Amino acid sequence: MNSARSEPNYARAQQVVHEVFELPLGERVERIAFLCGGDSALAAEVDWLIKAVEDDALDMVPESVGAVARDIANEWHFAATIPGNYRLLKAIGEGGMGVVWLAEREVGGARQRVALKKLHTGAVAHRSRLIEEQRILATLAHPNIARLLDAGEDRHGAPFLAMEFVDGERIDHWCFARNLDLRARIALFIKACAAVSYAHQQLVIHRDLKPSNILVDASGEPKLLDFGIARLISTEAAQRTATRFMTPAYASPEQLEGRPLGTATDVWSLGVMLYELLCGARPLQLFDLDHAQALRVMSGGVASADESMQASFRADEAVAAHGLSIPADVDAIVRKALRREPELRYASVRELAEDLENFLAARPVLARRGEWSYRASRFVYRNRWPMAAGMTALIVASGFFWRTAVAEREARLQAQVAGRTTEFLISAFALSDPTQAGRHDFSAREVLDRGRARIDQELADQPLVRARLLEAMGTAYRGINEGSAGAPLLEAAAELYLHPGINQPLAAARVLRAKAAAILDSRGSTQAALVAAQRAFDLVQVHAPDDLLLLADAHGALVPALNADAKEDRAVATAREALRLRELGTTDPAALASGNVELCAALSSSGDSLAALPHCERARAMYASAGQTRSNAYRHALRNLESVLAYLGRHEQGIAMARERIALTAALFGEDSAVLASERVWLIVRLGEHGLFEEASDLLTQGMPVILARNGKNSSQYARALFCQGWLHYLQGQFDLALPPMRLAVEIQTQQVAGRDLGTLHVLRTTLAQVLIESGQANAQARELLESVIAERNQAGSTSNALAYARLPLAQWHAAHGEAAAARVLLDQVSAVGAGVEQELHARVAATRAALFAGEGEFVNAEIEARSAYEIMRADRGDNHPRTVLYALAYARAARAAGELAVARALEREYQPELTRVFPAESAYLEQAAAAVQPQ
Amino acid sequence: MLPTAHEEAAEPARDDRFAEDLSPLLYAELKALAARAIRGERSSHTLQTTALVHEAWLRVADQRRLDPVNRGQFLGLAAQMMRRVLVDHARRRAAAKRPTSDERIPIEEIDLPGSDPHRSGFDNGADLIQLDSALGRLHEISSRQAKVIDLKFFAGLELEEIADVLGVARPTVVRDWRMARAWLQRELGQV
């Protein structure tokens, strides 16, 4: 090598090269000559380096770097991570391939006892198995699995594994030596299951589960050992070797037959072990079978072997001998674990363990249910919070699929689907990377739109992936308040799930429920929502008729759809059924709470706020005690509670709920979210009712621009905001300002729903008519609005409570036109609805009656009714409420007309200052009051 | 004017503290990442230095709440660490290597998923040890060129990025890189 000679030259030469390359081409030669100053060695070095600089073929990284990197990846574990000195103490086990030693290992001066697994000398063929075991153990870190401490080669180059030494007893010996009772045995077994289940999550199948591989240490913790024949689910390992090395008594039928193995094989072995732990004997027919016999049995060579094997699982006889009584539930659990067909066993070890936990907790066990695959859909459904924007559902779903891998192939297929789905979404989001797309930022909406445009063309041949993506994106649209964009995607997902090639009707039901909700969220066609919810309902009834919770969900989804379609009575009945099913099917507080919210909403919509209240309060308490107060479900509960409280006249509580809800919405959805804006706008109505005009006005100022920006002018959201704006003016007696936005609201809403949405449009029309009438414009339009609402409500089978809100202003209309008889008929109908509605409705009835009497010159009766109206309001809302003030002054006018001047003056003294304080100067209410007092 | 000496003298002292502070953590991180690769958690069995370094950055930055402004320093450090991880490994392997006898199967011949079937022997490791000591010598001659090589070889950076990290013009980095490569080639006779 010539480095010693060249280094000084190189150091100087590279400086020269840097310098001359900064010069124009023509000046370089001269400069080099100058800098080298006749030093020919330096000149040669410079020349050589200039060639190097001009040669771009040198830009590759040398292979040796990459090769060593790969070495690390492949062989990291062959080097003992900590150089330890081992001393062999005694052999503690011997198997076909090697010996397990109890050994001492020195680590930093401390001594540690380990189990050292070494191959027999010359057992070269098993070397790869030991390496495989090491690879597998390296992926496992679980308190109930003996840890891998070290691995390497001994002085002679033979590989070894050093494992945590478990000083314990076999699980079966442990149980019998301590004469544990049934519950203690099951609890111990569940811990062992947790270890196996964990291994499955890491895609490792143990394949040799038996009591001697589960030791219980001094603290009573079971430890799973010996992954000697375990396999990674993902490797194409030869199944034959599994047959050769396993222990036949615990081997599953598919293992004996040499068929491909999935996690179900471990479920089987655990089933045999559970039987043995509880009964003290293995299932008899398998007990004495040697390998060859077992193979014949499993391949059908021995007649009725399967039947006799199943028969032997009757635990009763064995039980008697050991004094443990085996409940039918446990018997069912063992049988379900020992189904010959892997797909009929528990879908996962986790499920087996959960069912044992169900038994311990005296809950119904899965094994005894006809239909158990519902869990898959349940799981996803429980996590259906829309604002998680489908992404949660995806992440949850992919995690879920790993956990319950029924078998190798299915696990892979589902992993593929999940992986493909995630990949696709990531690629959609990658486009939102500003550096890549050359744009500053993308909204969620844009990302979704891009994804949607690509789904069909890129995933045409992968219908399941497409279905899941459409579902996720449909849900995501709903999450960003764009339910109308989400609904068609959800419909497409439903079609795919129902396609014979996929055939997942319960998944279809799930997306149809989501579709119904998306339509309702975006104030779309109530009929379309109802149709979707009904289809979901029918699918569940056909395909999971025994699944209480799915049925409950199906009922639950119908409730808001029925309500929106003004079928309140059916909605209440359906909600009651949903809650009943949930109470039968689960103890999960969140599920029960949501059932109560549904029923509360249904009752409240039907006008029965008194009956609704306890359900909402119960739901709120359930969420609070379950610690779920930062969730959308809780927000939903607050919203219902708030509305019920308002109807019951408990306005301050209602407003407190609304403020809590808005704070939660801001935290969950963000300050400039459309959801928050529309909630703010809605609260205007409640605040205005309570005379908090300024706060209401502020909310309108905050909310309106966001709604215009997010939803645009042609949206139901804008229509609602306009309505709220108008209503706020109306409440202040500013009729001129109230009417234009309310008219526009009716117009937009009518266009938006094209005559199909009944509920909201009815409210808008009714209130517009009411404002027209009260502002002295009891014209034909007002009458027409009200009569059409009443006719449509009657046609929809609406309850009288809901009708009352339209009948009352119509009565006022007739009163204004001097048609007292017609007015009284309507007023009687309204009075008949009883206590379940807002008290103000009754006050308005009384006030209208007072006006009728006054028109007929019956001033004493008029005064009685006016006082009644005032007292109802005062009791309901208190002395300071703005409308109490209005009714008080109306009462004062009636009293004055009836000659009760003292009463009138007393009222005016008390309430006139309130009137001027609360209402703006230009309020029509001030004029009315002034006009009434002046002439006297 | 020749920029090399000037620029290196101007490096703030803060960077050294940063390097000292971070390097055991980073070293452990890189090791863990390399170890993880073998367990099949990554889809590819080929260890990609770039991916590893970037991932290590994400994790370390997360743990230490580092200001992303330090990314350049981090990458320089990561490259050094990566080199150390690889060279340590190669050294250990070279030390463990002894004459083969008939009853022993060299570990390289065990068929492991992901190992390169065309690779034979262990010469690459020896190359790497030589490369490492040559880089040590290069550092003495021009520490910037040694850094360029580190960043290119062991952090997988593009020359553009290296220019950013070192705060010099791209043409300068290209020249450094090509000259250093030529020098290494001459030193090792084979790279």
mmCIF file of C-alpha atoms in Angstrom, chain A residues 1-3 6-7 10-12 14-15 17-19 21-22 45 48-49 52-56 58-65 67-79 124 127-128 131 135 138-139 153 155-157, chain B residues 2 31 34-35 37-39 45-47 85-86 89 92-93 103-105 107 110 112-116 119 122 124-125 127-128 131 137-138 141-142 144-145 152-154 172 175-183 185-187 191:
data_model
loop_
_atom_site.group_PDB
_atom_site.id
_atom_site.type_symbol
_atom_site.label_atom_id
_atom_site.label_comp_id
_atom_site.label_asym_id
_atom_site.label_seq_id
_atom_site.Cartn_x
_atom_site.Cartn_y
_atom_site.Cartn_z
ATOM 1 C CA MET A 1 0.000 0.000 0.000
ATOM 2 C CA ASN A 2 1.221 3.446 -0.770
ATOM 3 C CA SER A 3 -0.685 5.422 1.806
ATOM 4 C CA SER A 6 0.694 9.554 -0.690
ATOM 5 C CA GLU A 7 -1.047 11.012 2.339
ATOM 6 C CA TYR A 10 -3.410 13.675 -1.019
ATOM 7 C CA ALA A 11 -4.116 16.212 1.717
ATOM 8 C CA ARG A 12 -2.586 18.992 -0.338
ATOM 9 C CA GLN A 14 -7.529 17.610 -2.612
ATOM 10 C CA GLN A 15 -7.270 21.232 -1.473
ATOM 11 C CA VAL A 17 -8.712 20.334 -6.596
ATOM 12 C CA HIS A 18 -11.365 22.091 -4.531
ATOM 13 C CA GLU A 19 -9.804 25.400 -5.314
ATOM 14 C CA PHE A 21 -12.880 23.657 -9.523
ATOM 15 C CA GLU A 22 -14.169 27.015 -8.360
ATOM 16 C CA GLU A 45 -1.961 13.280 -7.408
ATOM 17 C CA TRP A 48 -5.560 11.592 -10.521
ATOM 18 C CA LEU A 49 -8.084 13.303 -8.245
ATOM 19 C CA ALA A 52 -11.887 10.841 -9.864
ATOM 20 C CA VAL A 53 -14.032 13.962 -9.455
ATOM 21 C CA GLU A 54 -15.126 13.778 -13.059
ATOM 22 C CA ASP A 55 -16.067 10.107 -12.776
ATOM 23 C CA ASP A 56 -19.634 9.702 -11.616
ATOM 24 C CA LEU A 58 -18.030 5.997 -8.271
ATOM 25 C CA ASP A 59 -21.267 7.117 -6.675
ATOM 26 C CA MET A 60 -22.379 3.673 -5.474
ATOM 27 C CA VAL A 61 -22.080 2.577 -1.875
ATOM 28 C CA PRO A 62 -19.765 -0.432 -1.602
ATOM 29 C CA GLU A 63 -21.425 -3.782 -1.294
ATOM 30 C CA SER A 64 -19.493 -4.679 1.844
ATOM 31 C CA VAL A 65 -21.416 -2.107 3.912
ATOM 32 C CA ALA A 67 -23.661 -6.974 3.208
ATOM 33 C CA VAL A 68 -22.619 -6.486 6.796
ATOM 34 C CA ALA A 69 -25.881 -4.715 7.498
ATOM 35 C CA ARG A 70 -27.675 -7.757 6.190
ATOM 36 C CA ASP A 71 -25.469 -9.963 8.328
ATOM 37 C CA ILE A 72 -26.598 -8.059 11.355
ATOM 38 C CA ALA A 73 -30.177 -8.447 10.389
ATOM 39 C CA ASN A 74 -29.811 -12.139 9.857
ATOM 40 C CA GLU A 75 -27.503 -13.164 12.625
ATOM 41 C CA TRP A 76 -27.775 -10.633 15.343
ATOM 42 C CA HIS A 77 -28.699 -13.204 17.914
ATOM 43 C CA PHE A 78 -25.900 -15.603 17.245
ATOM 44 C CA ALA A 79 -23.559 -13.421 19.101
ATOM 45 C CA VAL A 124 -26.450 -31.198 13.322
ATOM 46 C CA ARG A 127 -29.503 -27.033 14.469
ATOM 47 C CA SER A 128 -31.957 -25.123 12.369
ATOM 48 C CA ILE A 131 -32.182 -21.479 15.673
ATOM 49 C CA ARG A 135 -35.855 -16.631 16.668
ATOM 50 C CA ALA A 138 -36.699 -13.574 20.783
ATOM 51 C CA THR A 139 -40.076 -12.235 19.684
ATOM 52 C CA GLU A 153 -22.271 -20.722 20.367
ATOM 53 C CA ARG A 155 -16.447 -23.054 22.693
ATOM 54 C CA HIS A 156 -16.914 -25.759 20.143
ATOM 55 C CA GLY A 157 -19.155 -23.669 18.024
ATOM 56 C CA LEU B 2 -10.107 26.665 1.140
ATOM 57 C CA LYS B 31 -28.914 -1.964 17.872
ATOM 58 C CA ALA B 34 -31.150 -4.041 13.846
ATOM 59 C CA ALA B 35 -32.177 -6.770 16.273
ATOM 60 C CA ALA B 37 -35.162 -6.663 11.786
ATOM 61 C CA ILE B 38 -34.309 -10.295 12.338
ATOM 62 C CA ARG B 39 -37.534 -11.001 14.155
ATOM 63 C CA HIS B 45 -35.175 -8.661 5.636
ATOM 64 C CA THR B 46 -32.765 -6.324 4.025
ATOM 65 C CA LEU B 47 -31.576 -3.867 6.523
ATOM 66 C CA VAL B 85 -22.688 -1.127 15.173
ATOM 67 C CA LEU B 86 -21.647 -2.696 11.909
ATOM 68 C CA HIS B 89 -20.459 -6.883 14.646
ATOM 69 C CA ARG B 92 -17.010 -10.072 16.852
ATOM 70 C CA ARG B 93 -17.610 -12.313 13.924
ATOM 71 C CA GLU B 103 -18.439 -32.039 11.954
ATOM 72 C CA ARG B 104 -19.248 -28.379 12.262
ATOM 73 C CA ILE B 105 -21.486 -26.479 9.973
ATOM 74 C CA ILE B 107 -23.365 -20.705 10.653
ATOM 75 C CA ILE B 110 -27.727 -22.540 7.680
ATOM 76 C CA LEU B 112 -32.282 -18.652 7.209
ATOM 77 C CA PRO B 113 -35.211 -16.825 5.750
ATOM 78 C CA GLY B 114 -33.972 -13.594 4.356
ATOM 79 C CA SER B 115 -30.316 -14.467 4.142
ATOM 80 C CA ASP B 116 -28.676 -13.932 0.828
ATOM 81 C CA ARG B 119 -23.366 -14.725 -0.333
ATOM 82 C CA PHE B 122 -17.445 -13.766 5.479
ATOM 83 C CA ASN B 124 -17.365 -8.586 3.643
ATOM 84 C CA GLY B 125 -16.857 -8.306 7.366
ATOM 85 C CA ASP B 127 -13.601 -5.495 4.284
ATOM 86 C CA LEU B 128 -15.603 -3.497 6.698
ATOM 87 C CA LEU B 131 -12.759 0.262 5.714
ATOM 88 C CA ARG B 137 -6.986 7.672 8.686
ATOM 89 C CA LEU B 138 -9.064 9.724 6.307
ATOM 90 C CA ILE B 141 -6.434 14.031 6.590
ATOM 91 C CA SER B 142 -9.867 15.616 6.076
ATOM 92 C CA ARG B 144 -15.142 16.558 6.362
ATOM 93 C CA GLN B 145 -14.439 13.914 3.741
ATOM 94 C CA LYS B 152 -23.255 8.329 2.477
ATOM 95 C CA PHE B 153 -22.304 4.810 3.518
ATOM 96 C CA PHE B 154 -23.842 4.450 6.914
ATOM 97 C CA THR B 172 -18.020 20.745 -2.761
ATOM 98 C CA ARG B 175 -15.895 16.570 -5.047
ATOM 99 C CA ASP B 176 -15.222 15.466 -1.467
ATOM 100 C CA TRP B 177 -17.171 12.321 -2.013
ATOM 101 C CA ARG B 178 -15.518 11.324 -5.271
ATOM 102 C CA MET B 179 -12.025 12.132 -4.110
ATOM 103 C CA ALA B 180 -12.510 10.297 -0.836
ATOM 104 C CA ARG B 181 -13.906 7.306 -2.672
ATOM 105 C CA ALA B 182 -10.876 7.273 -4.930
ATOM 106 C CA TRP B 183 -8.587 7.564 -1.955
ATOM 107 C CA GLN B 185 -10.163 2.600 -3.220
ATOM 108 C CA ARG B 186 -6.483 3.154 -3.435
ATOM 109 C CA GLU B 187 -6.066 2.495 0.304
ATOM 110 C CA VAL B 191 -13.618 -0.995 -2.279
#
